[in-house]
Every structure is written in C-alpha cells, then in structure tokens.
C-alpha cells in the first residue's frame, strides 16, 4: 500500500491509502505514534480540502478543471461534500467521508475563513516567553532573528479580526498574547530612551525600536528602520483600542505610551532630516536613505497622515513620483525595482493625488510578467527577456499590495476623522461610459455598495449596503476644476475642503454633484 511518514521531534504520523474497486471507495488510515520515552497527549487534526484534479483537457463525460462545492455537512457520523451536477437536470453529486473512529470534534468553514486548524496550532502559539513574535516559523520552529516589525503586525492582525468580526470573546481570549507582544515592544522602546541617545548623532534613535534587519535592505547591518517603528506604533494604537473595547484598566497607560512613542518617532525623524540635510522622511533615521515604499506604512496602517510633517510627506512622495516617472524615458538610468512599490498607489490616494495614483498603477500593470498571468515577480527588471534574479513569482505580498491599492481607489478607512473615504482614486476615465460600481465590500462597520458615474457635466453617486461608520462617509469632487453645488437625497449640501460629509443611516443614499460655474467677466 502507498504510504507517507511525517516525522516530528518526538512523534511520527503514518498515512496509508488503498483503493477498494468493489465498492468503489478509497480507504485511508492515519496512525499517530509517540516516539518519546514518556507518555504524551497528542491530538490528530485532519483537514478535508476537496479539489478537482482533472485538467480541463480531460473533458470526456465530465467537466475538467475547478469543481464547485454547494454544501459541506456533518450528519449521521459522516462528512458529506455535495457538488452541483455537471449537466443541468442531473442529480447533485455527493461524496462521503466516513470515519471508522468517531472524531471528538468536527468543524467546517468557507474558503475565505481560512484553513481548519486546532487553536493550539495558531502562529499565536509560537510566541517566545518574553512576548517576542518570531519573524517566521518553519520546521525548525520559531525563528529568533531580531526583527522588530512582527510584534506590531501580530497585534494589528488580532485587532483587525475583532474589527471585522465583532467577536469580543476572541479579542478577550487573545488579550494575554497582545499584552505579551506589547510588553516586549515597550521593553525595546525603553532600551533606546536613554540619556546617551539624546546627544548628538545618537538622537536619531532616541525612543525608537532598536536597530534591526526587518527591512531586507538593511540585512548587512542593523539600522533604526522606520518600517519597524510605524508597525510598532500601529501595534500600540491597536492595543490601546483593544484595551478600551475590553474595558481593561491599563488602557490609559497604553494610550500614554502610544502618544509618547509617536512623539519620539517625529523627533527622531527631525533629528535625521536635520543631521543628513534631507527634505524627505528617511527609510532609516540612522542612514538618511530614501525609501518611500517603506514610508507608506506611516499612512496605512499606522494612520499618521496628519501626525507627520506634511511638507516632509509631500516631498517624500513627490520624489517617488519623479523617480518612477523617470523610468519611462529610454535614456533613464535604472536596472530593476521591486513591485512592493504598489503601496505608493494607496499613499497617493490618501494624499489626494488621484491622477498620479492612476498613472502609477498603470505603470506597474505594464510590468506583470507574463502579462496574462496577472501577477508580478518580486523583482522586475528593465528588460523582460534578460536572464536575471526575479525572486518569488508570482509574489503573494506584491499581489496583496495590488489588491489593497485597487480597493483603496474605491473606498478606504478610516479617514482623518474616522469616516470611510469614497472614490478618492476614481478619475474621469473611471467614471465615463456608465461609471463604476462595487457591491458587498467588507468594512469594519459592515458591507458597502458604492456606484459613481458622470452625468452631463456632473457626477451621480449611490451609497448602499449596511455599513454604518460612526463618522459617516466622505466623498470628494473627482473631476477637474472646483466643485459647485451638491444634493444628498434631494437636499442641498455643501463641500468642505472639497468633500461632502454624508451620514451613514443604513439606507441607500443618492448624491448629485455639479461643477462650479465660472463667473462671467464684465465687458
């Protein structure tokens, strides 16, 4: 019989299969063996993930390729997987998994809910005793490499789960891990808040996360990377939010540490720009280097659009725009770049640069390799046919940057006042010929439906769904020139700083916007 053995540190799992043609059926056996010298309590978790394995070319009497699943159910001690009929009018096809030993627990989940996994096996069960979150976990276990972004990312992940699901029990259950990761960050932060770091060149690191190699560009020598600090600040902000939601007595202390840390980051940036004589936010305060793609984290998820020096922010992303624009010239001096740069599209949207955001997105879309695959390599070279290092391809992190950037064109949250910002990346090209519409977009306050199009010289928009953000929605004028009049459900409304503030009532809202009319010049 064919079999596979999976060896763990003090256990092994034997899997054997055999086909019974008389039934017909497939028989499988799993044998979990304790190899330790002492008694251990082990748990076997089986995840059933049905896939259609026939390629589309094998079409005789059946449809190859992806097989749809209409239902998965546990009943009468069997797991039934039902597929709709391949030919309309035929009966649905049900396949059954019948365990000979009854399981102690059965759970099912949709594809977008993630893999089936026992709680003991979560990347949360891999924290170090001091609260450090490993940068990665492999068959050797948690990696102890000093990277200082993971703690903030871990806290943000858990709090985002709460924001989108509203599962307070989950947040309460995970609070000890949030508190542990926060405690590790606080110890790191305080280790750099020393009198020596207030003096001279050392001021660029005062109160920051210690030097690390989280940023791949600093692997040769650890640096005071703002990538770490903006992720850590995100963690402080989310931990303060979680503590408030749970009614934790330490919420006030966390909020004070959050604000102190934010102030130290701004002071370190000032020390770096002054010391290096630069007019942009550096990638690392200890280097004074340019890395706008790393700086995007300051805007999202760190939410520091209004907290950081606006002139420095503008200069940073203006420099990135010029840098990318220069690549279009046949005489430009460049060899390659990493499509992580897609994050800059989201940054441009938040800065109000909708035309540049779309031009930037168009530039990166041209560098999909091969274009028909709808994906990017980790490194894109100037010449598509040159033999060179390309890293991972397709690259999932780059893909996620694209997905976030594309969605941000339509809606992002929160705005500076907590509102969901609508259509900030949509320009005339998007809105012509019937415009655009999205439905069922998930937000932290519910699902959102949104449509917008040009009509005559104005704009017509509709907001629906059950999303009810406490600060409502913000909709800005998307066309050239200045906005003029507007109505919300037939009532006159005024633009404030070029945008309409729209209350979230839970009902469908209709908006009409008109451009400003030029005042006739006197003869």
Phi, psi and omega in degrees: 000140177292143181207161179224140176243125178252116185259125174259185183297323179217031178204164170213152182241124179257125177242125178230147183228148173207143179264132176254102185289339183287335185282308346279153180199162177248127180257134180229143177228134175242130181232112182262121188242130175275116180263001181282162180279352180239160178293135178228151176260112181247152180233132178259121178245120179253129177250121178265116181236093184288133177228148171271122186257349179289131176288158181304334181293336181270079189258358185293118177066004177201161181265117180283178179089215185287135177255125179285150176237122181265339181197142170232125185215145175256115179208145180052044175062027178221148175260116183254128177247117186251130176247143176295157182295146178291329180240129182303133181103337176285166179282150174301154181257123180245130175245140190238135171253117184244099179288138178280337174247122184297130178287155178280340181205142177229135178220148176233156180206150174289163183302320184281002176266359177094178184285152174289131186202139177288143182307329182293341183265005180294145177311340166302330176281003184248009179294148174284164185300331181272006179094355178296135176263125181294147179292331177200164178229129176228197184293348175274347182110193180296136181274125182273008181306136182286092173238131192252016176265337191295325182297312179296321179296320181295313179298317180299319179300311182296319181288326175297322176302318178293317182299321184273335182255337184071015184278093182291327179298320178298315181297319180294319180294325183271355184304318179303324178288320176300315181296322179294313179296321178295319179297322177296316179296320181295320177296320177297315182298314182292334180294340180256359178265062183249155178304324180298328182279004175266352189257130171055224184295340183286351180295343180290349180242002185298122175077004181270173168297144181300162178304142181208180177244027178305314177286123185301335180288348182250024184294336181282333180204125180302142181226163172282083187276124178291341171305314177299314187291320179290327174290320178296318178298321175302317179297318177298316181297315182289325177294321177297319177297313181297317180298321178294315180298326182270356181068033182284139182294339182275005183302318181295319179296316179298319180296322178293318177296321178302311183292323178296317179297316179300319178295321179294323178298314180296320180293321179293322177297317179298317179297322181289314181295326178289314183293322181266354179065042182246158181245027179222164177284124184283161172289319175230130182294338180277352180244330185068029184273162180262127178202077183299327181298323175290323182292338180304331180300333178299326181276316179211119018263000186293337176067036183258026180303317180266349182276330182270162179300119185295324180295320178293318178300312181300315180296322181298310185278337170296320178296320178295319178300314179295324181296314180288320180300325183294336181293341181287340181283136178295345181261003182293147181259090175208154184244314182202173175202167177257129181291005167306339180303343178305336178300334181294335176301313179297321179296317179298320178300316181291334177277354181086017182262066187295323179294315179293323179301316180289322177296320178296316179297318178300320180298314182288328179296331179288346183256019170291136184229120338295154186302323183291346180277348179055044179209170182236151169280165178293328177231128179253124178267161181296318180261120182298334186259359180288139177278118188200171175288130180237357181069210179285139176208126356288154186256116187292326180294316177299318179300319179293324175299319178295314181301315180296317180297317181297317180292325180297334176301326183269316182198141171214159181217154347271164170281185183299334181251011179093359180281153171279123183269125186252138170064023185289345178249007182267127179244189185301323180297321178293324192269350179283166174055049178095349174073205184228159177208142172232153181220140176072023178292125184280131174232174180287351179243018179125188180268150185236132168249137183210133177222145179206141180206161172279146176215108187066231178262008182241196184228138174241131181224152178226133177241126179221195184092181182256010178294132179226070177298140186298331179262008177075210183238154174237125182234118183262160178290122188265353187256176178294158178080186183264147175288154179244256182265161178206151173230143175240111186054041176084354181259140181299141178222156183245145175279136175239117185053040175080009183224154175262137173263122186237122180291147178262105183259349185089354177254161178293135183242136179247129183236136174235127180237138179238150179284161176290143177267134178293138178284128181300136179282138179293147178290000000 
